[in-house]
Amino acid sequence: MTVREVTAEEYSAMAFTHPHVYNSVEFARLNAHKTDGLRYLTFTRNGEPKAGIILGERAGRLLSPFSAPFGGFSTAGQLRLETVEQAVEALCGYAKHAGMDIGIVLPPQLYAPTLTAHCINALSRMATLRHIDLNYYFPLDKCHGYEQIIDRSARKNLRRALSASLELEAVARDDRKGMATAYDIIRRNREEHGYELKMSLDDVADTTEIIDADFFLLRHAASGDIVAAAQVFHVAKGIAQVIYWGDLRAYGGMRPMNGLAHLLFEHYHNAGLSTLDIGPSTTDGIPNLGLCDFKTGIGCEIVPKFAFEIIASH
């Protein structure tokens, strides 16, 4: 297996299948200013492209992803484990030649399950495991009889939310004012809880130019007040991903997050999707126990998300 650094145009011409939108050249270019440089690597055998990976250089390391929840390999069709092993081995050789460690966060196995499993196996033997995050998702076919599958506390909170007459309002795709309103609710939520909001409003707007995005407002029907909001990206076939969601503390007694989750599940089920990826409730493998309990309580299932490091000196 031969690894070669190519231009963005050459990489695009390889017509790789991306497990998710974060592996695309367009997404890499959009976020290129967050790196010291991009590297587009292709892996070929007998002159035939088999796989590719986009790496962003930052602080003396090469990263996939460099500005996304996960990255990893894109491929030319379904690859056998042997081929994935050869690509990982070639990437290890590239790290040694470049004298730079390579960090890889693989997608959860919701995305390209066979490829991801092969990568986990190969990297577990040729790289160092840094941490395992817990990624939560909701299979949308579980919408039927939803109240019966959630735990008792979540059921009680959902009924309180429903009794408060909370209504989900989808923001039109061209409604930048509505998008800004949703973003502001999420910003205020992060400030109230002391969490970092990594994307600016401009970042969000720019990303929606290349990724299909949905924004939602949860409104209290009686007062008209907006009590919560959500930002969701369409990241793979049949899968949408909650990028940000949150409520305002003043309305917490209505249990708006339980209502928001339920209404989002129904929305995407009715839209014909298979999965709503809620994302991790861990940071570098360390759990936020409250968030873990909340997501499990509302019916989410869990899949691990692996982070590996290829050490250049090995």
C-alpha atoms as a printed R data frame, in Angstrom:
    type eleno elety resid chain resno       x      y      z
1   ATOM     1    CA   MET     A     1   0.000  0.000  0.000
2   ATOM     2    CA   THR     A     2   1.385  3.392 -1.028
3   ATOM     3    CA   VAL     A     3   0.472  6.641  0.725
4   ATOM     4    CA   ARG     A     4   0.646  9.849 -1.265
5   ATOM     5    CA   GLU     A     5  -0.096 13.479 -0.442
6   ATOM     6    CA   VAL     A     6  -2.267 15.091 -3.121
7   ATOM     7    CA   THR     A     7  -4.064 18.365 -3.747
8   ATOM     8    CA   ALA     A     8  -7.663 18.990 -2.716
9   ATOM     9    CA   GLU     A     9  -8.690 18.788 -6.369
10  ATOM    10    CA   GLU     A    10  -6.941 15.450 -6.852
11  ATOM    11    CA   TYR     A    11  -8.516 14.145 -3.655
12  ATOM    12    CA   SER     A    12 -11.980 15.165 -4.820
13  ATOM    13    CA   ALA     A    13 -11.414 13.384 -8.112
14  ATOM    14    CA   MET     A    14 -10.860 10.092 -6.269
15  ATOM    15    CA   ALA     A    15 -14.642  9.908 -5.732
16  ATOM    16    CA   PHE     A    16 -14.307  8.365 -2.297
17  ATOM    17    CA   THR     A    17 -17.399  7.405 -0.348
18  ATOM    18    CA   HIS     A    18 -17.519  9.457  2.858
19  ATOM    19    CA   PRO     A    19 -19.093  7.816  5.924
20  ATOM    20    CA   HIS     A    20 -20.222 11.300  6.995
21  ATOM    21    CA   VAL     A    21 -20.068 14.909  5.825
22  ATOM    22    CA   TYR     A    22 -17.120 15.841  8.044
23  ATOM    23    CA   ASN     A    23 -14.766 13.867  5.774
24  ATOM    24    CA   SER     A    24 -15.551 15.966  2.703
25  ATOM    25    CA   VAL     A    25 -13.111 18.326  1.004
26  ATOM    26    CA   GLU     A    26 -15.703 21.105  1.251
27  ATOM    27    CA   PHE     A    27 -15.880 20.796  5.036
28  ATOM    28    CA   ALA     A    28 -12.088 20.685  5.322
29  ATOM    29    CA   ARG     A    29 -11.700 23.812  3.212
30  ATOM    30    CA   LEU     A    30 -14.348 25.660  5.207
31  ATOM    31    CA   ASN     A    31 -12.411 25.029  8.431
32  ATOM    32    CA   ALA     A    32  -8.893 25.259  7.020
33  ATOM    33    CA   HIS     A    33  -8.263 28.540  8.889
34  ATOM    34    CA   LYS     A    34  -8.325 26.550 12.147
35  ATOM    35    CA   THR     A    35  -5.180 24.647 11.154
36  ATOM    36    CA   ASP     A    36  -1.576 25.297 10.211
37  ATOM    37    CA   GLY     A    37  -2.241 23.418  6.982
38  ATOM    38    CA   LEU     A    38  -4.258 20.607  5.436
39  ATOM    39    CA   ARG     A    39  -2.902 17.311  4.137
40  ATOM    40    CA   TYR     A    40  -4.926 15.160  1.758
41  ATOM    41    CA   LEU     A    41  -3.584 11.614  1.821
42  ATOM    42    CA   THR     A    42  -4.533  8.802 -0.544
43  ATOM    43    CA   PHE     A    43  -3.732  5.116 -0.139
44  ATOM    44    CA   THR     A    44  -3.286  3.156 -3.354
45  ATOM    45    CA   ARG     A    45  -2.461 -0.409 -4.284
46  ATOM    46    CA   ASN     A    46  -1.221 -1.205 -7.779
47  ATOM    47    CA   GLY     A    47  -2.107  2.365 -8.735
48  ATOM    48    CA   GLU     A    48  -5.733  1.969 -7.634
49  ATOM    49    CA   PRO     A    49  -7.038  4.342 -4.915
50  ATOM    50    CA   LYS     A    50  -8.403  2.388 -1.959
51  ATOM    51    CA   ALA     A    51  -8.800  4.969  0.791
52  ATOM    52    CA   GLY     A    52  -8.117  8.525  1.809
53  ATOM    53    CA   ILE     A    53  -7.912 10.712  4.898
54  ATOM    54    CA   ILE     A    54  -7.774 14.474  5.446
55  ATOM    55    CA   LEU     A    55  -5.487 15.687  8.228
56  ATOM    56    CA   GLY     A    56  -5.249 19.132  9.758
57  ATOM    57    CA   GLU     A    57  -1.959 20.244 11.286
58  ATOM    58    CA   ARG     A    58  -2.168 21.872 14.693
59  ATOM    59    CA   ALA     A    59   0.478 22.380 17.394
60  ATOM    60    CA   GLY     A    60   2.857 19.910 15.775
61  ATOM    61    CA   ARG     A    61   0.278 17.124 15.396
62  ATOM    62    CA   LEU     A    62  -1.833 15.898 12.497
63  ATOM    63    CA   LEU     A    63  -5.503 15.468 13.333
64  ATOM    64    CA   SER     A    64  -8.566 13.755 11.917
65  ATOM    65    CA   PRO     A    65 -10.809 15.485 12.669
66  ATOM    66    CA   PHE     A    66  -9.363 18.913 13.312
67  ATOM    67    CA   SER     A    67 -12.734 20.677 13.636
68  ATOM    68    CA   ALA     A    68 -15.546 18.126 13.844
69  ATOM    69    CA   PRO     A    69 -16.923 15.460 16.197
70  ATOM    70    CA   PHE     A    70 -15.118 12.663 14.317
71  ATOM    71    CA   GLY     A    71 -13.148 11.914 11.166
72  ATOM    72    CA   GLY     A    72 -11.356  8.791  9.950
73  ATOM    73    CA   PHE     A    73 -10.980  7.179  6.544
74  ATOM    74    CA   SER     A    74 -13.055  7.536  3.404
75  ATOM    75    CA   THR     A    75 -12.954  4.642  0.954
76  ATOM    76    CA   ALA     A    76 -13.417  3.572 -2.630
77  ATOM    77    CA   GLY     A    77 -16.112  0.970 -1.997
78  ATOM    78    CA   GLN     A    78 -16.263 -1.694  0.703
79  ATOM    79    CA   LEU     A    79 -12.793 -2.653  1.928
80  ATOM    80    CA   ARG     A    80 -11.632 -5.975  3.314
81  ATOM    81    CA   LEU     A    81  -9.991 -5.941  6.729
82  ATOM    82    CA   GLU     A    82  -6.638 -6.723  5.105
83  ATOM    83    CA   THR     A    83  -6.890 -3.568  2.982
84  ATOM    84    CA   VAL     A    84  -7.801 -1.428  6.000
85  ATOM    85    CA   GLU     A    85  -4.845 -2.889  7.891
86  ATOM    86    CA   GLN     A    86  -2.525 -1.974  5.024
87  ATOM    87    CA   ALA     A    87  -3.875  1.589  4.964
88  ATOM    88    CA   VAL     A    88  -3.371  1.983  8.719
89  ATOM    89    CA   GLU     A    89   0.141  0.536  8.423
90  ATOM    90    CA   ALA     A    90   0.915  3.013  5.632
91  ATOM    91    CA   LEU     A    91  -0.449  5.870  7.753
92  ATOM    92    CA   CYS     A    92   1.839  4.815 10.604
93  ATOM    93    CA   GLY     A    93   4.748  4.937  8.163
94  ATOM    94    CA   TYR     A    94   3.671  8.419  7.068
95  ATOM    95    CA   ALA     A    95   3.637  9.612 10.695
96  ATOM    96    CA   LYS     A    96   7.162  8.288 11.219
97  ATOM    97    CA   HIS     A    97   8.420  9.887  7.995
98  ATOM    98    CA   ALA     A    98   6.769 13.232  8.826
99  ATOM    99    CA   GLY     A    99   7.939 13.088 12.436
100 ATOM   100    CA   MET     A   100   4.454 13.999 13.671
101 ATOM   101    CA   ASP     A   101   1.950 12.123 15.792
102 ATOM   102    CA   ILE     A   102  -1.467 11.568 14.215
103 ATOM   103    CA   GLY     A   103  -4.661 11.760 16.257
104 ATOM   104    CA   ILE     A   104  -7.746 10.005 14.891
105 ATOM   105    CA   VAL     A   105 -11.241 10.061 16.359
106 ATOM   106    CA   LEU     A   106 -13.300  7.423 14.583
107 ATOM   107    CA   PRO     A   107 -17.022  7.884 14.045
108 ATOM   108    CA   PRO     A   108 -19.424  5.861 16.174
109 ATOM   109    CA   GLN     A   109 -20.421  2.601 14.488
110 ATOM   110    CA   LEU     A   110 -23.694  4.183 13.401
111 ATOM   111    CA   TYR     A   111 -21.635  5.385 10.467
112 ATOM   112    CA   ALA     A   112 -20.209  2.746  8.106
113 ATOM   113    CA   PRO     A   113 -20.326 -0.039 10.743
114 ATOM   114    CA   THR     A   114 -18.035 -2.481  8.930
115 ATOM   115    CA   LEU     A   115 -15.375  0.095  8.024
116 ATOM   116    CA   THR     A   116 -15.414  1.532 11.541
117 ATOM   117    CA   ALA     A   117 -15.089 -1.931 13.101
118 ATOM   118    CA   HIS     A   118 -12.151 -2.733 10.817
119 ATOM   119    CA   CYS     A   119 -10.464  0.571 11.722
120 ATOM   120    CA   ILE     A   120 -10.968 -0.034 15.455
121 ATOM   121    CA   ASN     A   121  -9.383 -3.455 15.143
122 ATOM   122    CA   ALA     A   122  -6.384 -2.287 13.099
123 ATOM   123    CA   LEU     A   123  -5.720  0.852 15.143
124 ATOM   124    CA   SER     A   124  -6.019 -1.056 18.419
125 ATOM   125    CA   ARG     A   125  -2.972 -3.054 17.318
126 ATOM   126    CA   MET     A   126  -0.918 -0.358 15.576
127 ATOM   127    CA   ALA     A   127  -1.747  2.789 17.553
128 ATOM   128    CA   THR     A   128  -2.377  3.933 21.107
129 ATOM   129    CA   LEU     A   129  -5.903  4.139 22.478
130 ATOM   130    CA   ARG     A   130  -6.378  7.592 24.027
131 ATOM   131    CA   HIS     A   131  -9.942  7.334 25.287
132 ATOM   132    CA   ILE     A   132 -13.395  5.950 24.573
133 ATOM   133    CA   ASP     A   133 -16.334  8.338 24.546
134 ATOM   134    CA   LEU     A   134 -19.962  7.279 25.014
135 ATOM   135    CA   ASN     A   135 -22.075  8.410 22.073
136 ATOM   136    CA   TYR     A   136 -25.860  8.476 22.477
137 ATOM   137    CA   TYR     A   137 -28.372  8.011 19.693
138 ATOM   138    CA   PHE     A   138 -32.083  7.379 19.273
139 ATOM   139    CA   PRO     A   139 -33.294  4.753 16.774
140 ATOM   140    CA   LEU     A   140 -36.321  6.523 15.333
141 ATOM   141    CA   ASP     A   141 -38.358  3.354 14.946
142 ATOM   142    CA   LYS     A   142 -38.656  3.476 18.748
143 ATOM   143    CA   CYS     A   143 -41.058  6.409 18.417
144 ATOM   144    CA   HIS     A   144 -43.979  3.953 18.458
145 ATOM   145    CA   GLY     A   145 -45.147  3.631 22.051
146 ATOM   146    CA   TYR     A   146 -42.462  6.123 23.140
147 ATOM   147    CA   GLU     A   147 -43.811  6.682 26.656
148 ATOM   148    CA   GLN     A   148 -43.602  2.966 27.378
149 ATOM   149    CA   ILE     A   149 -39.879  2.675 26.556
150 ATOM   150    CA   ILE     A   150 -38.589  5.569 28.652
151 ATOM   151    CA   ASP     A   151 -37.915  5.385 32.358
152 ATOM   152    CA   ARG     A   152 -40.357  6.496 35.015
153 ATOM   153    CA   SER     A   153 -38.706  9.837 35.754
154 ATOM   154    CA   ALA     A   154 -38.457 10.738 32.056
155 ATOM   155    CA   ARG     A   155 -42.110  9.765 31.571
156 ATOM   156    CA   LYS     A   156 -43.152 12.064 34.413
157 ATOM   157    CA   ASN     A   157 -41.094 14.936 32.984
158 ATOM   158    CA   LEU     A   158 -42.452 14.366 29.483
159 ATOM   159    CA   ARG     A   159 -46.030 14.538 30.745
160 ATOM   160    CA   ARG     A   160 -45.222 17.800 32.508
161 ATOM   161    CA   ALA     A   161 -43.770 19.185 29.258
162 ATOM   162    CA   LEU     A   162 -46.816 18.073 27.271
163 ATOM   163    CA   SER     A   163 -49.187 19.591 29.807
164 ATOM   164    CA   ALA     A   164 -47.363 22.920 29.412
165 ATOM   165    CA   SER     A   165 -48.450 23.008 25.754
166 ATOM   166    CA   LEU     A   166 -44.958 23.330 24.303
167 ATOM   167    CA   GLU     A   167 -44.890 23.558 20.519
168 ATOM   168    CA   LEU     A   168 -42.009 22.752 18.164
169 ATOM   169    CA   GLU     A   169 -41.429 25.374 15.495
170 ATOM   170    CA   ALA     A   170 -39.157 24.512 12.578
171 ATOM   171    CA   VAL     A   171 -37.186 27.474 11.246
172 ATOM   172    CA   ALA     A   172 -37.376 27.886  7.475
173 ATOM   173    CA   ARG     A   173 -34.118 27.124  5.646
174 ATOM   174    CA   ASP     A   174 -33.778 30.716  4.402
175 ATOM   175    CA   ASP     A   175 -34.784 32.348  7.706
176 ATOM   176    CA   ARG     A   176 -31.486 33.743  8.990
177 ATOM   177    CA   LYS     A   177 -33.280 35.697 11.720
178 ATOM   178    CA   GLY     A   178 -34.858 32.481 12.997
179 ATOM   179    CA   MET     A   179 -31.480 30.736 12.885
180 ATOM   180    CA   ALA     A   180 -29.964 33.586 14.900
181 ATOM   181    CA   THR     A   181 -32.811 33.335 17.444
182 ATOM   182    CA   ALA     A   182 -32.185 29.595 17.896
183 ATOM   183    CA   TYR     A   183 -28.463 30.224 18.219
184 ATOM   184    CA   ASP     A   184 -29.045 32.902 20.860
185 ATOM   185    CA   ILE     A   185 -31.169 30.559 22.990
186 ATOM   186    CA   ILE     A   186 -28.408 27.944 22.816
187 ATOM   187    CA   ARG     A   187 -25.758 30.578 23.629
188 ATOM   188    CA   ARG     A   188 -27.706 31.663 26.705
189 ATOM   189    CA   ASN     A   189 -28.107 28.032 27.777
190 ATOM   190    CA   ARG     A   190 -24.341 27.510 27.545
191 ATOM   191    CA   GLU     A   191 -23.665 30.662 29.546
192 ATOM   192    CA   GLU     A   192 -26.106 29.577 32.263
193 ATOM   193    CA   HIS     A   193 -24.344 26.232 32.635
194 ATOM   194    CA   GLY     A   194 -20.775 27.456 32.128
195 ATOM   195    CA   TYR     A   195 -20.221 25.437 28.938
196 ATOM   196    CA   GLU     A   196 -18.148 26.523 25.958
197 ATOM   197    CA   LEU     A   197 -19.917 27.251 22.677
198 ATOM   198    CA   LYS     A   198 -17.316 26.440 20.037
199 ATOM   199    CA   MET     A   199 -19.166 27.648 16.942
200 ATOM   200    CA   SER     A   200 -19.887 31.346 16.436
201 ATOM   201    CA   LEU     A   201 -23.055 32.423 14.653
202 ATOM   202    CA   ASP     A   202 -20.937 33.131 11.558
203 ATOM   203    CA   ASP     A   203 -19.435 29.634 11.796
204 ATOM   204    CA   VAL     A   204 -22.930 28.166 11.934
205 ATOM   205    CA   ALA     A   205 -24.135 30.235  8.977
206 ATOM   206    CA   ASP     A   206 -21.088 29.312  6.891
207 ATOM   207    CA   THR     A   207 -21.482 25.613  7.677
208 ATOM   208    CA   THR     A   208 -25.110 25.626  6.554
209 ATOM   209    CA   GLU     A   209 -23.843 26.566  3.084
210 ATOM   210    CA   ILE     A   210 -22.329 23.087  2.702
211 ATOM   211    CA   ILE     A   211 -24.313 20.943  5.182
212 ATOM   212    CA   ASP     A   212 -28.088 20.627  5.301
213 ATOM   213    CA   ALA     A   213 -29.103 22.032  8.668
214 ATOM   214    CA   ASP     A   214 -32.319 22.350 10.647
215 ATOM   215    CA   PHE     A   215 -33.081 24.809 13.442
216 ATOM   216    CA   PHE     A   216 -35.950 24.513 15.887
217 ATOM   217    CA   LEU     A   217 -37.571 26.741 18.477
218 ATOM   218    CA   LEU     A   218 -39.613 25.287 21.325
219 ATOM   219    CA   ARG     A   219 -42.323 27.758 22.202
220 ATOM   220    CA   HIS     A   220 -44.661 27.988 25.185
221 ATOM   221    CA   ALA     A   221 -48.029 28.315 23.457
222 ATOM   222    CA   ALA     A   222 -49.765 30.329 26.177
223 ATOM   223    CA   SER     A   223 -47.120 33.050 26.533
224 ATOM   224    CA   GLY     A   224 -45.403 32.795 23.166
225 ATOM   225    CA   ASP     A   225 -42.039 32.612 24.951
226 ATOM   226    CA   ILE     A   226 -39.229 30.586 23.388
227 ATOM   227    CA   VAL     A   227 -38.052 28.167 26.064
228 ATOM   228    CA   ALA     A   228 -35.562 25.974 24.176
229 ATOM   229    CA   ALA     A   229 -33.894 25.521 20.794
230 ATOM   230    CA   ALA     A   230 -31.968 22.986 18.729
231 ATOM   231    CA   GLN     A   231 -29.482 22.949 15.846
232 ATOM   232    CA   VAL     A   232 -29.326 19.727 13.829
233 ATOM   233    CA   PHE     A   233 -27.123 18.718 10.883
234 ATOM   234    CA   HIS     A   234 -27.850 16.018  8.305
235 ATOM   235    CA   VAL     A   235 -24.534 14.173  8.430
236 ATOM   236    CA   ALA     A   236 -25.102 10.839  6.650
237 ATOM   237    CA   LYS     A   237 -27.819  8.995  4.795
238 ATOM   238    CA   GLY     A   238 -30.713  8.505  7.192
239 ATOM   239    CA   ILE     A   239 -28.868 10.120 10.119
240 ATOM   240    CA   ALA     A   240 -29.285 13.589 11.580
241 ATOM   241    CA   GLN     A   241 -27.063 14.813 14.405
242 ATOM   242    CA   VAL     A   242 -27.914 17.208 17.211
243 ATOM   243    CA   ILE     A   243 -25.083 19.725 17.195
244 ATOM   244    CA   TYR     A   244 -26.490 21.931 19.942
245 ATOM   245    CA   TRP     A   245 -29.676 21.976 21.951
246 ATOM   246    CA   GLY     A   246 -30.667 23.576 25.209
247 ATOM   247    CA   ASP     A   247 -33.335 25.293 27.269
248 ATOM   248    CA   LEU     A   248 -33.454 28.430 29.400
249 ATOM   249    CA   ARG     A   249 -33.170 27.949 33.137
250 ATOM   250    CA   ALA     A   250 -36.180 30.160 33.872
251 ATOM   251    CA   TYR     A   251 -38.457 27.612 32.169
252 ATOM   252    CA   GLY     A   252 -36.889 24.479 33.622
253 ATOM   253    CA   GLY     A   253 -40.014 23.642 35.611
254 ATOM   254    CA   MET     A   254 -41.809 22.890 32.339
255 ATOM   255    CA   ARG     A   255 -39.197 20.215 31.567
256 ATOM   256    CA   PRO     A   256 -38.675 21.622 28.059
257 ATOM   257    CA   MET     A   257 -35.761 19.310 27.194
258 ATOM   258    CA   ASN     A   258 -37.930 16.243 27.634
259 ATOM   259    CA   GLY     A   259 -40.545 17.817 25.388
260 ATOM   260    CA   LEU     A   260 -37.935 18.953 22.857
261 ATOM   261    CA   ALA     A   261 -36.369 15.498 22.613
262 ATOM   262    CA   HIS     A   262 -39.737 13.798 22.112
263 ATOM   263    CA   LEU     A   263 -40.846 16.280 19.446
264 ATOM   264    CA   LEU     A   264 -37.528 16.031 17.579
265 ATOM   265    CA   PHE     A   265 -37.756 12.236 17.582
266 ATOM   266    CA   GLU     A   266 -41.254 12.468 16.083
267 ATOM   267    CA   HIS     A   267 -40.182 15.088 13.536
268 ATOM   268    CA   TYR     A   268 -37.313 13.039 12.123
269 ATOM   269    CA   HIS     A   269 -39.250  9.780 12.272
270 ATOM   270    CA   ASN     A   270 -41.990 11.406 10.196
271 ATOM   271    CA   ALA     A   271 -39.307 12.711  7.817
272 ATOM   272    CA   GLY     A   272 -38.225  9.132  7.117
273 ATOM   273    CA   LEU     A   273 -34.832  9.142  8.853
274 ATOM   274    CA   SER     A   274 -33.566  6.126 10.766
275 ATOM   275    CA   THR     A   275 -31.438  7.693 13.506
276 ATOM   276    CA   LEU     A   276 -31.012 10.881 15.500
277 ATOM   277    CA   ASP     A   277 -27.446 11.051 16.796
278 ATOM   278    CA   ILE     A   278 -27.489 12.960 20.090
279 ATOM   279    CA   GLY     A   279 -23.702 12.925 20.480
280 ATOM   280    CA   PRO     A   280 -21.435 12.137 23.434
281 ATOM   281    CA   SER     A   281 -21.931 12.929 27.104
282 ATOM   282    CA   THR     A   282 -18.247 12.429 27.845
283 ATOM   283    CA   THR     A   283 -15.185 14.616 27.359
284 ATOM   284    CA   ASP     A   284 -11.953 12.736 26.662
285 ATOM   285    CA   GLY     A   285 -13.730  9.682 28.026
286 ATOM   286    CA   ILE     A   286 -14.809 11.310 31.310
287 ATOM   287    CA   PRO     A   287 -18.607 11.198 31.693
288 ATOM   288    CA   ASN     A   288 -20.990 13.971 32.627
289 ATOM   289    CA   LEU     A   289 -23.134 11.672 34.744
290 ATOM   290    CA   GLY     A   290 -26.193 13.918 34.679
291 ATOM   291    CA   LEU     A   291 -26.205 14.126 30.891
292 ATOM   292    CA   CYS     A   292 -25.592 10.395 30.597
293 ATOM   293    CA   ASP     A   293 -28.589  9.684 32.819
294 ATOM   294    CA   PHE     A   294 -30.772 12.171 30.944
295 ATOM   295    CA   LYS     A   295 -30.026 10.701 27.528
296 ATOM   296    CA   THR     A   296 -30.488  7.148 28.709
297 ATOM   297    CA   GLY     A   297 -33.724  8.140 30.422
298 ATOM   298    CA   ILE     A   298 -35.242  9.593 27.222
299 ATOM   299    CA   GLY     A   299 -34.662  6.314 25.394
300 ATOM   300    CA   CYS     A   300 -31.247  6.759 23.808
301 ATOM   301    CA   GLU     A   301 -28.936  3.847 23.106
302 ATOM   302    CA   ILE     A   302 -25.161  4.021 23.419
303 ATOM   303    CA   VAL     A   303 -22.271  3.203 21.109
304 ATOM   304    CA   PRO     A   304 -18.573  3.832 21.857
305 ATOM   305    CA   LYS     A   305 -16.510  6.394 19.981
306 ATOM   306    CA   PHE     A   306 -12.787  5.591 19.893
307 ATOM   307    CA   ALA     A   307  -9.891  8.065 19.877
308 ATOM   308    CA   PHE     A   308  -6.456  6.768 18.835
309 ATOM   309    CA   GLU     A   309  -2.986  8.260 18.535
310 ATOM   310    CA   ILE     A   310  -0.368  7.080 16.072
311 ATOM   311    CA   ILE     A   311   2.979  7.841 17.707
312 ATOM   312    CA   ALA     A   312   5.597  8.934 15.180
313 ATOM   313    CA   SER     A   313   8.503  7.490 17.154
314 ATOM   314    CA   HIS     A   314   7.069  3.959 17.234
